[in-house]
Amino acid sequence: MTQLYSLVSTAPTRGDVIDIADPDRRIWNALVMGEDADPLDRAIQHGARITAEAQGRFRPRMLEKSDYLSANLPIPLFSERLAAHVPGYACAITCKGKELTFVLPRIREYRDLLDPDATSWRTSSSGSRFPLSVVYRGDASDDFLLARDRTYPSMVLASQAFVDLCAAERLNIDFAPVTMSA
């Protein structure tokens, strides 16, 4: 069986994240929903910058030592050391008056990763279902580095190949194996 992983930041921030500014949802639409990236590309070509603010417990040194950071949007923030392997958009993060550049990757793989039969669900008062305890498909292929679930694109998983790449490059990223169905 293939093992898939969630990304875990090594920065000890006790839940604080990087707050990515996305008032017009261009970043969300292009990088989470997989929609046309032209509006985001045009904005950047016309001088717009993707910016973010590190929340309370972050310190510049934490960012400098980390190769993956968690954000308020379900988009990984990778150090520039990963840019050659996972291309994307530059993001200027401000932390305690210092600016550091990370990369928001363009994850192009959307797969059926979540196992709807093995996952436990919660139903809202409007009738919408939300995954409560997520189980991923045990038969999922891992011929990708990073992938989003097709139905729940906020869920990003890494393959063993990505874990191995990060280990070979000595990147400061942790991984947690996800629960997979038999």
Coordinates of N, CA and C in Angstrom, one line a residue:
M1 N 0.8 -1.2 0.0 CA 0.0 0.0 0.0 C 0.9 1.2 0.0
T2 N 0.5 2.2 -0.8 CA 1.1 3.5 -0.8 C 0.9 4.3 0.4
Q3 N 1.9 5.0 1.0 CA 1.6 5.9 2.1 C 1.7 7.3 1.7
L4 N 0.7 8.1 2.1 CA 0.7 9.5 1.8 C 0.9 10.3 3.1
Y5 N 1.3 11.6 3.0 CA 1.6 12.3 4.2 C 1.0 13.7 4.1
S6 N 0.8 14.3 5.3 CA 0.5 15.7 5.4 C 1.8 16.4 5.8
L7 N 1.9 17.7 5.4 CA 3.0 18.5 5.7 C 2.9 19.1 7.1
V8 N 4.0 19.1 7.8 CA 4.1 19.6 9.2 C 5.2 20.6 9.3
S9 N 4.9 21.8 9.7 CA 6.0 22.8 9.9 C 6.8 22.5 11.1
T10 N 8.1 22.8 11.0 CA 9.0 22.6 12.2 C 9.1 23.8 13.0
A11 N 8.4 24.9 12.6 CA 8.5 26.2 13.4 C 7.6 26.0 14.6
P12 N 8.1 26.2 15.8 CA 7.4 26.0 17.1 C 6.5 27.2 17.4
T13 N 5.4 27.3 16.7 CA 4.5 28.5 16.8 C 3.2 28.3 17.6
R14 N 3.0 27.1 18.0 CA 1.8 26.7 18.8 C 0.5 27.2 18.1
G15 N 0.4 27.0 16.8 CA -0.8 27.3 16.1 C -0.8 28.6 15.3
D16 N 0.1 29.4 15.5 CA 0.2 30.6 14.7 C 0.5 30.3 13.3
V17 N 0.0 31.0 12.3 CA 0.3 30.7 10.9 C 0.7 32.0 10.2
I18 N 1.1 31.9 9.0 CA 1.4 33.0 8.1 C 0.1 33.4 7.5
D19 N -0.3 34.7 7.6 CA -1.5 35.3 7.1 C -1.3 35.9 5.8
I20 N -1.7 35.1 4.7 CA -1.6 35.6 3.3 C -2.7 36.5 3.0
A21 N -2.4 37.7 2.5 CA -3.4 38.7 2.1 C -4.0 38.2 0.7
D22 N -5.3 38.1 0.7 CA -6.0 37.6 -0.6 C -7.4 38.2 -0.7
P23 N -7.5 39.6 -0.6 CA -8.8 40.2 -0.6 C -9.7 40.0 -1.8
D24 N -9.1 39.7 -2.9 CA -9.9 39.5 -4.1 C -10.0 38.0 -4.5
R25 N -9.5 37.2 -3.7 CA -9.6 35.7 -3.9 C -8.9 35.2 -5.1
R26 N -8.0 36.0 -5.7 CA -7.2 35.5 -6.9 C -6.3 34.3 -6.5
I27 N -5.7 34.4 -5.3 CA -4.8 33.4 -4.9 C -5.6 32.1 -4.6
W28 N -6.6 32.2 -3.9 CA -7.5 31.1 -3.5 C -8.0 30.4 -4.8
N29 N -8.5 31.2 -5.7 CA -9.1 30.6 -7.0 C -8.0 29.9 -7.8
A30 N -6.9 30.5 -7.9 CA -5.8 29.9 -8.8 C -5.1 28.7 -8.1
L31 N -4.8 28.9 -6.8 CA -3.9 27.9 -6.1 C -4.6 26.9 -5.3
V32 N -5.8 27.1 -4.9 CA -6.6 26.1 -4.2 C -7.6 25.4 -5.1
M33 N -8.4 26.3 -5.7 CA -9.5 25.7 -6.5 C -9.1 25.3 -7.9
G34 N -7.8 25.6 -8.3 CA -7.3 25.2 -9.6 C -7.9 25.9 -10.8
E35 N -8.5 27.0 -10.5 CA -9.1 27.8 -11.6 C -8.0 28.5 -12.4
D36 N -8.5 29.2 -13.4 CA -7.6 29.9 -14.3 C -6.7 30.9 -13.5
A37 N -5.4 30.8 -13.7 CA -4.4 31.6 -13.0 C -4.2 32.9 -13.7
D38 N -4.8 33.2 -14.8 CA -4.6 34.4 -15.6 C -4.8 35.7 -14.7
P39 N -5.9 35.8 -14.0 CA -6.1 37.0 -13.2 C -4.9 37.2 -12.2
L40 N -4.4 36.2 -11.5 CA -3.3 36.3 -10.6 C -2.0 36.7 -11.4
D41 N -1.8 36.0 -12.5 CA -0.6 36.3 -13.3 C -0.6 37.7 -13.8
R42 N -1.8 38.2 -14.3 CA -1.9 39.6 -14.8 C -1.6 40.6 -13.7
A43 N -2.2 40.3 -12.5 CA -1.9 41.2 -11.4 C -0.4 41.3 -11.1
I44 N 0.2 40.2 -11.1 CA 1.7 40.2 -10.8 C 2.5 40.9 -11.9
Q45 N 2.1 40.6 -13.1 CA 2.7 41.3 -14.3 C 2.6 42.8 -14.2
H46 N 1.5 43.3 -13.6 CA 1.3 44.7 -13.4 C 1.8 45.3 -12.1
G47 N 2.6 44.5 -11.4 CA 3.3 45.0 -10.3 C 2.7 44.6 -8.9
A48 N 1.6 43.8 -8.9 CA 1.1 43.4 -7.6 C 2.1 42.4 -7.0
R49 N 2.1 42.3 -5.7 CA 3.0 41.4 -5.0 C 2.1 40.6 -4.1
I50 N 2.4 39.3 -3.9 CA 1.8 38.5 -2.9 C 2.5 38.7 -1.6
T51 N 1.7 39.1 -0.6 CA 2.3 39.5 0.7 C 1.6 38.7 1.8
A52 N 2.3 38.6 2.9 CA 1.8 37.8 4.0 C 2.4 38.4 5.3
E53 N 1.8 38.2 6.4 CA 2.3 38.6 7.7 C 2.4 37.4 8.6
A54 N 3.5 37.3 9.3 CA 3.7 36.2 10.3 C 3.0 36.6 11.6
Q55 N 2.2 35.7 12.1 CA 1.4 35.9 13.3 C 2.4 35.9 14.5
G56 N 1.9 36.3 15.6 CA 2.5 36.5 16.9 C 3.8 35.8 17.3
R57 N 3.8 34.5 17.3 CA 4.9 33.8 17.9 C 6.1 33.6 16.9
F58 N 5.9 33.9 15.7 CA 6.9 33.8 14.7 C 8.0 34.8 15.0
R59 N 9.2 34.4 14.7 CA 10.4 35.2 14.7 C 11.1 35.0 13.4
P60 N 11.8 36.1 12.9 CA 12.5 35.9 11.6 C 13.4 34.7 11.5
R61 N 14.1 34.4 12.6 CA 15.0 33.2 12.6 C 14.2 31.9 12.3
M62 N 13.0 31.8 12.9 CA 12.2 30.6 12.6 C 11.9 30.5 11.1
L63 N 11.6 31.6 10.5 CA 11.3 31.5 9.0 C 12.6 31.1 8.2
E64 N 13.7 31.7 8.7 CA 15.0 31.4 8.0 C 15.3 29.9 8.1
K65 N 15.0 29.3 9.2 CA 15.3 27.9 9.4 C 14.3 26.9 8.8
S66 N 13.1 27.4 8.5 CA 12.1 26.5 8.0 C 12.0 26.5 6.5
D67 N 11.7 25.3 6.0 CA 11.4 25.2 4.5 C 10.0 25.0 4.2
Y68 N 9.1 24.9 5.2 CA 7.7 24.8 5.0 C 7.0 25.6 6.2
L69 N 6.0 26.4 5.9 CA 5.2 27.1 6.9 C 3.8 26.9 6.6
S70 N 3.0 26.9 7.6 CA 1.5 26.8 7.5 C 0.9 28.2 7.3
A71 N -0.1 28.3 6.6 CA -0.7 29.6 6.3 C -2.2 29.6 6.6
N72 N -2.8 30.7 6.6 CA -4.3 30.9 6.9 C -5.0 30.3 5.7
L73 N -4.5 30.2 4.5 CA -5.1 29.6 3.4 C -4.4 28.2 3.2
P74 N -5.2 27.2 2.7 CA -4.6 25.9 2.6 C -3.6 25.8 1.4
I75 N -2.6 26.6 1.5 CA -1.5 26.6 0.5 C -0.2 26.5 1.2
P76 N 0.6 25.5 0.9 CA 1.9 25.4 1.6 C 2.8 26.7 1.2
L77 N 3.6 27.1 2.1 CA 4.6 28.1 1.9 C 5.9 27.4 2.0
F78 N 6.7 27.4 0.9 CA 7.9 26.7 0.8 C 9.1 27.7 0.7
S79 N 10.2 27.4 1.3 CA 11.4 28.2 1.1 C 11.8 28.2 -0.3
E80 N 12.6 29.1 -0.7 CA 13.1 29.2 -2.1 C 13.9 28.0 -2.5
R81 N 14.4 27.3 -1.5 CA 15.2 26.1 -1.8 C 14.4 25.0 -2.5
L82 N 13.1 25.1 -2.3 CA 12.2 24.1 -3.0 C 11.6 24.6 -4.3
A83 N 11.9 25.8 -4.7 CA 11.3 26.4 -5.9 C 11.7 25.7 -7.2
A84 N 12.8 25.1 -7.2 CA 13.2 24.4 -8.5 C 12.4 23.1 -8.6
H85 N 11.9 22.5 -7.5 CA 11.2 21.3 -7.6 C 9.7 21.5 -7.6
V86 N 9.2 22.6 -7.0 CA 7.8 22.9 -6.9 C 7.6 24.4 -7.3
P87 N 7.6 24.7 -8.6 CA 7.5 26.1 -8.9 C 6.2 26.7 -8.5
G88 N 6.2 28.1 -8.3 CA 5.0 28.8 -7.9 C 5.3 30.3 -7.9
Y89 N 4.6 30.9 -7.0 CA 4.6 32.4 -6.9 C 5.4 32.9 -5.7
A90 N 6.2 33.9 -5.8 CA 6.9 34.5 -4.7 C 5.9 35.1 -3.8
C91 N 6.2 35.0 -2.5 CA 5.4 35.6 -1.4 C 6.3 36.3 -0.4
A92 N 6.1 37.6 -0.3 CA 6.9 38.3 0.7 C 6.3 38.3 2.0
I93 N 6.9 37.6 3.0 CA 6.4 37.5 4.4 C 7.1 38.5 5.3
T94 N 6.3 39.3 5.9 CA 6.9 40.3 6.9 C 6.8 39.6 8.3
C95 N 7.9 39.7 9.0 CA 8.0 39.1 10.3 C 8.8 40.0 11.2
K96 N 8.2 40.7 12.2 CA 8.9 41.6 13.1 C 9.7 42.6 12.4
G97 N 9.2 43.2 11.3 CA 9.9 44.2 10.5 C 10.8 43.7 9.5
K98 N 11.1 42.4 9.4 CA 12.0 41.8 8.4 C 11.2 41.1 7.3
E99 N 11.6 41.2 6.1 CA 10.9 40.6 5.0 C 11.7 39.4 4.4
L100 N 11.0 38.3 4.3 CA 11.6 37.1 3.7 C 10.7 36.6 2.6
T101 N 11.3 35.9 1.6 CA 10.6 35.4 0.5 C 10.4 33.9 0.5
F102 N 9.2 33.5 0.4 CA 8.8 32.1 0.3 C 8.1 31.9 -1.0
V103 N 7.7 30.7 -1.3 CA 7.0 30.3 -2.6 C 5.7 29.7 -2.3
L104 N 4.7 30.2 -3.0 CA 3.4 29.5 -2.9 C 3.3 28.6 -4.2
P105 N 3.3 27.3 -4.0 CA 3.4 26.4 -5.1 C 2.1 26.3 -5.9
R106 N 2.3 26.1 -7.2 CA 1.1 25.8 -8.1 C 1.0 24.3 -8.1
I107 N 0.1 23.7 -7.3 CA -0.1 22.3 -7.3 C -1.1 21.9 -8.4
R108 N -0.7 21.2 -9.4 CA -1.5 21.0 -10.5 C -2.2 19.6 -10.5
E109 N -1.9 18.8 -9.5 CA -2.5 17.5 -9.4 C -3.7 17.6 -8.5
Y110 N -4.8 17.2 -9.0 CA -6.1 17.0 -8.3 C -6.5 15.6 -8.4
R111 N -6.6 14.9 -7.3 CA -6.9 13.4 -7.3 C -8.0 13.1 -6.4
D112 N -8.6 12.0 -6.6 CA -9.6 11.4 -5.6 C -8.8 10.7 -4.5
L113 N -8.4 11.5 -3.5 CA -7.6 11.0 -2.4 C -8.4 10.6 -1.2
L114 N -9.4 11.3 -0.9 CA -10.3 11.0 0.3 C -11.1 9.8 0.0
D115 N -11.2 8.9 1.0 CA -12.1 7.7 0.9 C -13.4 8.1 1.6
P116 N -14.5 8.4 0.8 CA -15.7 8.9 1.3 C -16.4 7.8 2.2
D117 N -16.2 6.5 1.9 CA -16.9 5.5 2.7 C -16.2 5.3 4.1
A118 N -14.9 5.5 4.2 CA -14.2 5.3 5.4 C -14.1 6.5 6.3
T119 N -14.4 7.7 5.7 CA -14.3 8.9 6.4 C -15.6 9.1 7.2
S120 N -15.5 9.7 8.4 CA -16.7 10.0 9.2 C -17.0 11.5 8.9
W121 N -18.3 11.7 8.8 CA -18.8 13.0 8.4 C -19.7 13.7 9.4
R122 N -19.8 15.0 9.3 CA -20.6 15.8 10.1 C -21.5 16.6 9.1
T123 N -22.8 16.7 9.5 CA -23.7 17.4 8.6 C -24.1 18.7 9.3
S124 N -24.0 19.8 8.6 CA -24.4 21.1 9.1 C -25.9 21.3 9.1
S125 N -26.4 22.3 9.7 CA -27.8 22.6 9.7 C -28.3 22.9 8.3
S126 N -27.5 23.3 7.4 CA -27.9 23.6 6.0 C -27.9 22.3 5.2
G127 N -27.4 21.2 5.8 CA -27.4 19.9 5.1 C -26.1 19.6 4.4
S128 N -25.1 20.5 4.5 CA -23.8 20.3 3.9 C -23.0 19.3 4.8
R129 N -22.3 18.4 4.1 CA -21.5 17.4 4.8 C -20.0 17.9 4.8
F130 N -19.4 17.7 6.0 CA -18.0 18.0 6.2 C -17.2 16.9 6.8
P131 N -16.0 16.6 6.3 CA -15.3 15.4 6.8 C -14.9 15.7 8.3
L132 N -15.1 14.8 9.2 CA -14.8 15.0 10.6 C -13.5 14.2 10.9
S133 N -13.4 13.0 10.5 CA -12.3 12.2 10.7 C -11.9 11.6 9.3
V134 N -10.9 12.2 8.7 CA -10.6 11.9 7.3 C -9.7 10.6 7.2
V135 N -10.2 9.8 6.2 CA -9.4 8.6 5.8 C -9.2 8.7 4.3
Y136 N -8.0 8.5 3.9 CA -7.6 8.6 2.5 C -7.6 7.2 1.9
R137 N -7.8 7.2 0.6 CA -7.9 5.9 -0.2 C -6.6 5.2 -0.1
G138 N -6.7 3.9 0.3 CA -5.5 3.0 0.3 C -5.0 2.7 -1.0
D139 N -5.8 2.8 -2.0 CA -5.4 2.4 -3.4 C -4.9 3.7 -4.2
A140 N -4.8 4.8 -3.5 CA -4.3 6.0 -4.2 C -2.9 5.9 -4.8
S141 N -2.8 6.3 -6.0 CA -1.5 6.3 -6.7 C -0.6 7.4 -6.1
D142 N 0.7 7.2 -6.0 CA 1.6 8.2 -5.5 C 2.6 8.7 -6.6
D143 N 2.1 8.8 -7.8 CA 3.0 9.2 -8.9 C 2.9 10.7 -9.1
F144 N 3.1 11.4 -7.9 CA 3.1 12.9 -7.9 C 4.0 13.3 -6.7
L145 N 4.3 14.6 -6.7 CA 5.0 15.1 -5.5 C 4.0 15.6 -4.5
L146 N 3.1 16.5 -4.9 CA 2.1 17.1 -4.1 C 0.8 17.0 -4.8
A147 N -0.3 16.7 -4.1 CA -1.6 16.7 -4.8 C -2.7 17.2 -3.8
R148 N -3.8 17.7 -4.4 CA -4.9 18.2 -3.7 C -6.1 17.2 -4.0
D149 N -6.9 17.0 -3.0 CA -8.1 16.2 -3.2 C -9.0 16.9 -4.2
R150 N -9.6 16.2 -5.1 CA -10.4 16.7 -6.1 C -11.7 17.3 -5.5
T151 N -12.3 16.7 -4.6 CA -13.6 17.1 -4.0 C -13.3 18.2 -2.9
Y152 N -12.3 18.0 -2.1 CA -11.9 18.9 -1.0 C -10.5 19.4 -1.3
P153 N -10.4 20.4 -2.2 CA -9.1 20.9 -2.6 C -8.3 21.6 -1.5
S154 N -8.9 21.8 -0.4 CA -8.1 22.4 0.7 C -7.1 21.3 1.3
M155 N -7.4 20.1 1.0 CA -6.5 19.0 1.5 C -5.4 18.7 0.6
V156 N -4.1 18.9 1.1 CA -2.9 18.8 0.3 C -2.2 17.6 0.9
L157 N -1.7 16.7 0.1 CA -1.0 15.5 0.5 C 0.3 15.4 -0.2
A158 N 1.3 14.9 0.4 CA 2.7 14.7 -0.2 C 2.8 13.2 -0.4
S159 N 3.6 12.8 -1.4 CA 3.9 11.4 -1.7 C 5.2 11.0 -1.1
Q160 N 5.5 9.8 -1.1 CA 6.8 9.3 -0.6 C 7.9 9.9 -1.4
A161 N 7.7 10.1 -2.7 CA 8.7 10.8 -3.5 C 9.1 12.2 -3.0
F162 N 8.0 12.9 -2.6 CA 8.3 14.3 -2.1 C 9.0 14.2 -0.7
V163 N 8.6 13.3 0.1 CA 9.3 13.1 1.4 C 10.8 12.7 1.1
D164 N 11.1 11.8 0.2 CA 12.4 11.4 -0.1 C 13.2 12.6 -0.7
L165 N 12.6 13.4 -1.6 CA 13.2 14.6 -2.1 C 13.6 15.6 -1.0
C166 N 12.7 15.8 -0.1 CA 13.0 16.7 1.0 C 14.2 16.2 1.9
A167 N 14.2 14.9 2.1 CA 15.3 14.3 2.9 C 16.6 14.4 2.1
A168 N 16.6 14.1 0.8 CA 17.8 14.2 0.0 C 18.4 15.6 0.0
E169 N 17.5 16.6 -0.1 CA 17.9 18.0 -0.1 C 18.1 18.6 1.3
R170 N 17.9 17.8 2.3 CA 18.1 18.2 3.7 C 17.2 19.4 4.1
L171 N 16.0 19.3 3.6 CA 15.0 20.4 3.9 C 14.4 20.2 5.3
N172 N 14.1 21.3 5.9 CA 13.6 21.3 7.3 C 12.0 21.3 7.2
I173 N 11.5 20.1 6.9 CA 10.0 19.9 6.8 C 9.8 18.6 7.5
D174 N 8.7 18.5 8.3 CA 8.3 17.3 8.9 C 7.0 16.8 8.1
F175 N 6.8 15.5 8.2 CA 5.7 14.8 7.6 C 5.0 13.9 8.6
A176 N 3.6 13.9 8.4 CA 2.8 13.0 9.3 C 2.1 12.0 8.4
P177 N 2.3 10.7 8.5 CA 1.5 9.8 7.7 C 0.0 10.0 8.0
V178 N -0.8 9.9 6.9 CA -2.2 10.1 7.1 C -2.9 8.7 7.2
T179 N -4.1 8.7 7.7 CA -4.8 7.4 7.9 C -5.3 7.0 6.5
M180 N -5.1 5.8 6.1 CA -5.5 5.3 4.8 C -6.3 4.0 5.0
S181 N -7.3 3.9 4.1 CA -8.2 2.7 4.1 C -7.4 1.5 3.6
A182 N -7.9 0.3 4.0 CA -7.3 -1.0 3.6 C -7.6 -1.3 2.2

